[in-house]
Short mmCIF file of C-alpha atoms and ligand atoms in Angstrom, two decimals:
data_model
loop_
_atom_site.label_atom_id
_atom_site.label_comp_id
_atom_site.label_asym_id
_atom_site.label_seq_id
_atom_site.Cartn_x
_atom_site.Cartn_y
_atom_site.Cartn_z
CA MET A 1 20.08 24.55 5.89
CA LYS A 2 23.46 25.77 4.63
CA ILE A 3 23.97 25.60 0.88
CA ALA A 4 26.09 22.37 0.72
CA SER A 5 26.57 22.39 -3.33
CA ILE A 6 25.27 23.85 -6.33
CA GLU A 7 24.99 21.87 -9.48
CA THR A 8 24.35 22.98 -13.09
CA ILE A 9 22.98 20.18 -15.50
CA PRO A 10 22.89 20.88 -19.17
CA TYR A 11 20.24 19.39 -21.34
CA GLU A 12 18.51 19.47 -24.49
CA ILE A 13 14.89 18.69 -25.61
CA PRO A 14 13.53 19.35 -28.97
CA TYR A 15 10.53 21.51 -29.68
CA THR A 16 7.93 20.03 -32.03
CA HIS A 17 8.20 22.85 -34.30
CA PRO A 18 10.47 26.15 -34.20
CA LEU A 19 9.08 29.03 -32.51
CA ALA A 20 9.71 32.18 -34.35
CA PHE A 21 9.35 35.91 -33.25
CA ALA A 22 10.91 39.43 -34.20
CA SER A 23 14.25 38.78 -32.28
CA GLY A 24 14.81 35.28 -33.02
CA SER A 25 13.61 31.43 -33.31
CA VAL A 26 13.75 28.55 -31.01
CA SER A 27 14.04 24.95 -31.91
CA THR A 28 15.63 23.30 -29.19
CA ALA A 29 15.38 23.95 -25.24
CA ASP A 30 19.11 23.92 -24.47
CA HIS A 31 18.50 24.89 -20.91
CA VAL A 32 20.36 24.18 -17.53
CA LEU A 33 18.74 22.70 -14.57
CA VAL A 34 19.96 24.47 -11.44
CA ARG A 35 19.97 22.33 -8.16
CA VAL A 36 20.64 23.59 -4.75
CA THR A 37 21.32 20.80 -2.05
CA THR A 38 21.42 21.94 1.55
CA THR A 39 23.48 20.30 4.43
CA ASP A 40 20.12 18.80 5.67
CA GLY A 41 19.72 16.80 2.05
CA VAL A 42 17.20 19.26 0.87
CA VAL A 43 17.34 19.64 -2.86
CA GLY A 44 15.78 22.81 -4.69
CA SER A 45 15.51 22.92 -8.49
CA ALA A 46 14.84 25.70 -11.12
CA ASP A 47 15.09 25.83 -14.94
CA ALA A 48 17.43 28.23 -16.62
CA PRO A 49 16.67 28.90 -20.23
CA PRO A 50 19.35 31.06 -22.00
CA ARG A 51 18.22 33.77 -24.31
CA PRO A 52 21.39 34.98 -26.35
CA TYR A 53 19.81 37.09 -28.75
CA THR A 54 17.97 38.93 -25.96
CA TYR A 55 20.39 38.96 -23.02
CA GLY A 56 23.52 37.41 -24.16
CA GLU A 57 23.55 34.37 -21.98
CA THR A 58 24.24 30.89 -23.26
CA GLN A 59 23.77 27.53 -21.75
CA SER A 60 27.63 27.55 -21.03
CA SER A 61 27.86 31.15 -19.75
CA ILE A 62 25.06 30.43 -17.34
CA MET A 63 26.86 27.10 -16.12
CA GLU A 64 30.01 29.16 -15.82
CA THR A 65 28.49 32.19 -13.96
CA ILE A 66 27.14 29.72 -11.32
CA GLY A 67 29.99 27.37 -11.29
CA SER A 68 32.87 29.58 -11.03
CA LEU A 69 31.57 32.96 -9.44
CA PHE A 70 28.34 32.26 -7.31
CA SER A 71 29.14 28.60 -6.21
CA PRO A 72 32.26 29.22 -4.44
CA ALA A 73 31.02 32.14 -2.68
CA LEU A 74 27.52 30.94 -1.58
CA VAL A 75 28.53 27.22 -0.41
CA GLY A 76 28.21 27.32 3.47
CA THR A 77 25.67 30.30 3.44
CA SER A 78 22.04 29.67 4.92
CA ILE A 79 19.52 29.44 2.30
CA PHE A 80 17.36 31.96 4.59
CA ASP A 81 20.12 34.51 4.42
CA ARG A 82 18.70 35.70 1.03
CA GLU A 83 20.34 39.18 1.38
CA LYS A 84 23.61 37.80 1.85
CA ILE A 85 23.00 35.65 -1.22
CA HIS A 86 21.73 38.54 -3.39
CA ALA A 87 24.88 40.74 -2.27
CA VAL A 88 27.04 38.07 -3.64
CA MET A 89 24.97 37.72 -7.06
CA ARG A 90 24.75 41.51 -7.30
CA ARG A 91 28.86 41.75 -7.65
CA THR A 92 28.42 40.45 -11.04
CA ILE A 93 26.51 42.63 -13.63
CA HIS A 94 23.83 41.01 -15.83
CA ASN A 95 23.72 37.23 -15.92
CA GLN A 96 20.08 37.72 -15.13
CA VAL A 97 18.91 34.00 -16.00
CA ALA A 98 21.67 32.54 -14.18
CA LYS A 99 20.87 34.73 -11.12
CA GLY A 100 17.04 34.09 -11.42
CA ALA A 101 17.50 30.37 -11.61
CA LEU A 102 19.46 29.97 -8.59
CA ASP A 103 17.19 32.30 -6.65
CA ILE A 104 14.19 30.04 -7.57
CA ALA A 105 16.24 26.89 -6.55
CA ILE A 106 16.76 28.29 -3.23
CA TRP A 107 13.43 29.69 -2.82
CA ASP A 108 12.38 25.84 -3.64
CA ALA A 109 14.82 24.71 -1.05
CA ILE A 110 13.36 27.05 1.39
CA GLY A 111 10.00 25.69 0.91
CA LYS A 112 10.94 22.31 1.25
CA THR A 113 12.64 23.04 4.36
CA VAL A 114 9.91 24.60 6.02
CA GLY A 115 7.27 22.35 4.51
CA GLN A 116 5.28 24.95 2.78
CA PRO A 117 4.46 25.69 -0.89
CA VAL A 118 6.38 28.60 -1.99
CA HIS A 119 3.37 30.51 -3.54
CA ARG A 120 2.18 30.74 -0.05
CA LEU A 121 5.53 32.04 1.08
CA LEU A 122 5.45 34.61 -1.45
CA GLY A 123 1.92 35.94 -0.90
CA GLY A 124 -0.65 33.43 -1.21
CA TYR A 125 -3.32 35.28 -3.09
CA THR A 126 -5.11 32.45 -5.23
CA ASP A 127 -4.71 29.09 -6.24
CA SER A 128 -4.58 29.49 -10.06
CA MET A 129 -3.42 31.48 -13.10
CA ARG A 130 -5.34 32.08 -16.40
CA VAL A 131 -3.34 31.19 -19.37
CA SER A 132 -2.48 33.42 -22.44
CA HIS A 133 -1.16 31.40 -25.48
CA MET A 134 1.31 32.88 -27.88
CA LEU A 135 0.72 32.87 -31.51
CA GLY A 136 4.07 33.20 -33.54
CA PHE A 137 5.23 33.86 -37.27
CA ARG A 138 2.88 31.57 -39.01
CA PRO A 139 0.22 32.19 -41.79
CA ALA A 140 -2.81 33.64 -40.36
CA ALA A 141 -4.98 30.56 -41.13
CA GLU A 142 -2.59 28.24 -39.11
CA LEU A 143 -2.67 30.82 -36.23
CA VAL A 144 -6.65 30.79 -36.34
CA ASP A 145 -6.72 27.11 -36.14
CA ASP A 146 -4.21 26.99 -33.54
CA ALA A 147 -6.08 29.26 -31.29
CA HIS A 148 -9.33 27.50 -31.94
CA ARG A 149 -7.62 24.25 -30.89
CA MET A 150 -6.46 25.99 -27.67
CA GLY A 151 -9.84 27.16 -26.90
CA GLU A 152 -11.25 23.70 -27.54
CA ASP A 153 -8.32 21.48 -25.80
CA TYR A 154 -7.80 24.12 -22.90
CA GLY A 155 -10.25 26.60 -22.52
CA ILE A 156 -7.75 29.32 -23.48
CA THR A 157 -9.35 32.71 -24.36
CA THR A 158 -6.32 35.00 -24.19
CA PHE A 159 -3.75 35.31 -27.11
CA LYS A 160 -0.44 36.97 -27.65
CA ILE A 161 0.27 37.65 -31.15
CA LYS A 162 3.82 37.84 -32.22
CA VAL A 163 4.21 40.90 -34.46
CA GLY A 164 7.10 43.24 -35.50
CA ARG A 165 7.50 42.40 -38.99
CA ARG A 166 7.73 44.46 -42.05
CA PRO A 167 5.69 45.18 -44.43
CA LEU A 168 3.51 46.28 -41.60
CA SER A 169 0.49 45.07 -43.78
CA LEU A 170 1.74 41.47 -42.66
CA ASP A 171 0.93 41.99 -39.15
CA ILE A 172 -2.09 44.16 -39.51
CA GLU A 173 -3.84 41.57 -41.73
CA THR A 174 -3.11 38.84 -39.18
CA ILE A 175 -4.39 40.75 -36.22
CA ARG A 176 -7.54 41.36 -38.40
CA ALA A 177 -7.93 37.77 -39.63
CA LEU A 178 -7.61 36.59 -35.77
CA ARG A 179 -10.10 39.14 -34.57
CA GLY A 180 -12.54 38.19 -37.47
CA ALA A 181 -12.23 34.56 -36.93
CA LEU A 182 -12.05 34.31 -33.17
CA GLY A 183 -14.87 36.94 -32.44
CA ASP A 184 -15.06 39.61 -29.55
CA GLU A 185 -15.16 37.09 -26.57
CA VAL A 186 -11.14 36.44 -26.89
CA GLU A 187 -8.59 38.81 -25.69
CA LEU A 188 -5.74 39.69 -28.11
CA TYR A 189 -2.56 41.78 -27.39
CA LEU A 190 0.76 42.36 -29.30
CA ASP A 191 4.50 41.79 -28.77
CA ALA A 192 6.66 43.21 -31.31
CA ASN A 193 9.96 42.43 -29.76
CA ARG A 194 11.46 45.51 -31.03
CA GLY A 195 10.80 44.69 -34.58
CA TRP A 196 9.29 48.06 -35.53
CA THR A 197 10.21 51.60 -35.00
CA ALA A 198 8.10 53.47 -32.70
CA ASN A 199 6.40 55.38 -35.69
CA GLU A 200 5.50 51.97 -37.30
CA ALA A 201 3.97 50.93 -34.21
CA ALA A 202 1.87 53.96 -33.94
CA GLU A 203 0.90 53.00 -37.55
CA VAL A 204 -0.15 49.47 -36.82
CA LEU A 205 -2.19 50.90 -33.65
CA ARG A 206 -3.95 53.60 -36.08
CA ASN A 207 -5.01 50.75 -38.54
CA THR A 208 -6.35 48.32 -35.88
CA THR A 209 -8.22 50.59 -33.44
CA ASP A 210 -11.41 48.42 -34.07
CA CYS A 211 -9.51 45.32 -33.25
CA ASP A 212 -9.93 45.78 -29.51
CA LEU A 213 -6.21 45.03 -28.62
CA THR A 214 -5.56 45.24 -25.10
CA MET A 215 -1.86 45.78 -24.77
CA LEU A 216 1.37 46.42 -27.06
CA GLU A 217 4.65 44.77 -25.79
CA GLU A 218 8.19 46.14 -26.72
CA PRO A 219 7.14 47.85 -29.71
CA CYS A 220 10.28 49.28 -30.46
CA ASP A 221 13.89 49.41 -29.11
CA ALA A 222 13.70 51.28 -25.82
CA LYS A 223 16.94 53.36 -26.94
CA GLU A 224 14.61 54.99 -29.31
CA ALA A 225 13.83 57.08 -26.28
CA MET A 226 12.12 60.16 -27.80
CA SER A 227 9.79 58.40 -30.33
CA ARG A 228 8.83 55.80 -27.67
CA ARG A 229 7.98 58.22 -25.22
CA ARG A 230 5.76 59.81 -27.75
CA LEU A 231 4.18 56.59 -28.59
CA VAL A 232 3.54 55.78 -25.31
CA ASP A 233 2.11 59.07 -24.32
CA ARG A 234 -0.39 58.80 -27.19
CA SER A 235 -1.10 55.02 -27.21
CA PRO A 236 -4.81 53.99 -26.20
CA ILE A 237 -3.41 50.83 -24.83
CA PRO A 238 -0.60 50.10 -22.17
CA VAL A 239 2.83 49.82 -23.66
CA VAL A 240 4.44 47.21 -21.96
CA ALA A 241 8.25 47.00 -21.20
CA ASP A 242 9.58 43.22 -21.43
CA GLU A 243 13.12 42.79 -22.74
CA SER A 244 14.06 46.45 -22.05
CA ALA A 245 13.13 46.15 -18.13
CA PRO A 246 14.73 42.71 -17.10
CA THR A 247 15.45 44.41 -13.72
CA ALA A 248 14.00 46.42 -11.14
CA GLY A 249 16.60 49.41 -12.05
CA ASP A 250 15.64 48.91 -15.65
CA ALA A 251 11.97 49.08 -14.92
CA SER A 252 12.11 52.05 -12.87
CA ARG A 253 14.32 53.88 -15.51
CA GLU A 254 11.95 53.01 -18.25
CA LEU A 255 8.81 53.91 -16.25
CA LEU A 256 10.30 57.37 -15.16
CA ASN A 257 11.43 57.91 -18.65
CA GLY A 258 8.09 57.34 -20.21
CA GLY A 259 9.33 54.56 -22.22
CA CYS A 260 6.34 52.38 -20.90
CA SER A 261 3.15 52.31 -19.02
CA ALA A 262 3.32 48.69 -17.96
CA ILE A 263 5.99 45.91 -17.20
CA CYS A 264 6.21 42.37 -18.02
CA ILE A 265 7.56 40.18 -15.48
CA LYS A 266 9.49 36.93 -16.08
CA THR A 267 10.46 34.81 -13.05
CA ALA A 268 13.22 33.19 -15.43
CA ARG A 269 15.40 36.31 -15.56
CA SER A 270 14.33 37.93 -12.18
CA GLY A 271 13.86 35.02 -9.89
CA PHE A 272 11.46 35.54 -7.13
CA THR A 273 13.31 38.01 -5.29
CA GLU A 274 13.94 40.79 -7.98
CA ALA A 275 10.52 39.85 -9.40
CA THR A 276 9.04 40.94 -5.96
CA GLU A 277 11.05 44.05 -6.13
CA ILE A 278 9.61 44.85 -9.67
CA LEU A 279 6.17 44.18 -8.62
CA GLY A 280 6.38 46.63 -5.63
CA LEU A 281 7.58 49.24 -7.77
CA CYS A 282 4.94 48.67 -10.50
CA THR A 283 2.20 48.55 -7.58
CA GLY A 284 3.55 51.60 -5.94
CA LEU A 285 3.41 53.49 -9.33
CA GLY A 286 0.15 52.22 -10.06
CA VAL A 287 1.13 50.64 -13.44
CA ASP A 288 -0.32 47.21 -14.75
CA VAL A 289 2.22 44.05 -14.65
CA THR A 290 1.90 40.94 -16.77
CA MET A 291 3.48 37.69 -16.16
CA GLY A 292 5.54 36.64 -19.34
CA ASN A 293 7.37 33.45 -20.56
CA GLN A 294 10.96 33.04 -21.60
CA ILE A 295 9.87 30.13 -23.57
CA ASP A 296 9.73 28.08 -20.28
CA THR A 297 9.46 24.60 -19.72
CA GLN A 298 7.04 23.13 -17.45
CA ILE A 299 9.48 23.52 -14.55
CA GLY A 300 9.66 27.37 -15.21
CA SER A 301 6.18 27.75 -16.08
CA LEU A 302 5.20 26.30 -12.42
CA ALA A 303 7.57 28.96 -11.08
CA THR A 304 5.64 31.69 -12.89
CA VAL A 305 2.48 30.37 -11.77
CA ALA A 306 3.80 30.07 -7.98
CA PHE A 307 4.72 33.75 -8.36
CA GLY A 308 1.87 35.08 -10.59
CA ALA A 309 -0.83 33.36 -8.06
CA ALA A 310 0.91 34.75 -5.00
CA HIS A 311 0.01 38.30 -5.51
CA GLU A 312 -3.24 40.14 -6.63
CA ALA A 313 -1.86 42.18 -9.12
CA THR A 314 -0.11 39.57 -11.23
CA SER A 315 -3.01 37.33 -11.13
CA ARG A 316 -5.36 40.04 -12.64
CA ARG A 317 -4.29 39.26 -16.19
CA ALA A 318 -3.60 35.89 -18.02
CA GLY A 319 -0.16 34.58 -17.70
CA GLU A 320 2.02 33.42 -20.74
CA LEU A 321 2.25 30.09 -19.50
CA SER A 322 1.42 27.50 -22.72
CA ASN A 323 4.99 27.45 -24.48
CA PHE A 324 5.69 24.14 -23.01
CA LEU A 325 3.06 22.75 -25.30
CA ASP A 326 5.25 23.02 -28.17
CA MET A 327 7.93 20.77 -26.55
CA SER A 328 8.58 17.24 -27.34
CA ASP A 329 8.94 16.42 -23.66
CA ASP A 330 9.85 17.92 -20.33
CA LEU A 331 11.76 16.97 -17.16
CA ILE A 332 8.86 17.51 -14.91
CA LEU A 333 7.75 14.42 -12.91
CA ASP A 334 4.02 15.25 -12.63
CA PRO A 335 3.03 16.96 -15.92
CA ILE A 336 1.19 20.47 -16.04
CA ALA A 337 -2.76 20.32 -16.76
CA ILE A 338 -4.57 23.39 -18.15
CA ARG A 339 -8.29 22.97 -17.43
CA ASP A 340 -10.73 25.57 -18.15
CA GLY A 341 -8.00 27.86 -19.32
CA ARG A 342 -6.22 27.90 -16.06
CA ILE A 343 -3.04 26.34 -14.20
CA SER A 344 -3.29 25.75 -10.47
CA VAL A 345 -0.56 26.30 -8.07
CA ARG A 346 0.98 22.98 -6.41
CA GLU A 347 0.17 22.33 -2.88
CA THR A 348 3.34 20.40 -1.99
CA ALA A 349 6.18 21.75 -0.13
CA GLY A 350 8.63 24.06 -2.49
CA VAL A 351 7.74 25.51 -6.04
CA GLY A 352 6.27 21.91 -6.70
CA ALA A 353 8.29 21.01 -9.94
CA ASP A 354 9.75 17.47 -8.96
CA ILE A 355 12.18 16.25 -11.40
CA ASP A 356 11.97 12.92 -13.54
CA GLU A 357 15.45 11.57 -12.94
CA GLU A 358 15.17 9.09 -15.68
CA LYS A 359 14.37 11.83 -18.08
CA LEU A 360 17.08 13.98 -16.91
CA ALA A 361 19.59 11.15 -17.48
CA ALA A 362 18.43 10.72 -20.93
CA TYR A 363 18.32 14.48 -21.95
CA ARG A 364 21.28 15.72 -20.05
CA SER A 365 24.18 16.70 -22.56
CA ASP A 366 27.06 16.69 -20.30
CA ARG A 367 27.52 12.84 -20.39
MG1 MG B 401 7.79 39.65 -24.75
#
């Protein structure tokens, strides 16, 4: 069960329509499939979604970091020696998505080697996660239609509204339109992706007090420390750190500085190992966690479900698990089903996302 080889395969799958938000937009999934093969012939897989405008990583930087820095140092190491593996990865700063995918691929190989689903190895708390759907920058009427369709087709009742635009009235009107059209039964929360200042975010909260919003994510740049702390102190709802807290160290800094009162965990940038550290920090301090989405494929979404369902705290809130619905295709062999607003964990050994080799051959961009 030693690591025999690590492969990084670039591929590109278009979205059916571009996804737009305050920090960027995405029209193609130009990701990297990371594969770890062991000396026993077990193959562990994970998806790496680059987000250059958020973390600076690109498809080629992920391949280079894994291929030239991590792989030469890790080949020959047992997949069970995770602390040794992380000691190697810690020598390189940043590159969270490269590290996260490699960590998940190794967990997938561990699950397959011991014949257990990874959600059990991580905690085994429950067997599914409730799904939250993201509503991006589009006219309010289209978002209302999208939310209705998600409710009718998949039973989804929790929606994240992407905000962070100027003038603020654009977002305030969208929030009001959605609450008015969807009624009181659905959960609505906001993600501004640093698009506002802290004071602008406070103004939006003041103007939407009757809209029953449950969370406000990344309202402004976390570097706006003093105003953001004031916002967090006065906000009636949890202020969630997402891209300002990709590591356990960042999460502890933001929580202790008063820059947030909840943390978004994304397995795409934390892997399962650092996500576990972040979760322990949050439960220890008594703050809420949410499972976020890095515009994940079905492979990445299943990893989020495996981690989120494994723990009590991460399964309390709906996870952001439906972005893959906007992809024109996926590399997964057995597609995800959303039923009654939930996605189930896989009971097969590993994370459960087996790869369709024909599709991989068709979409890989290195041949
Ligand atoms: Mg976010």
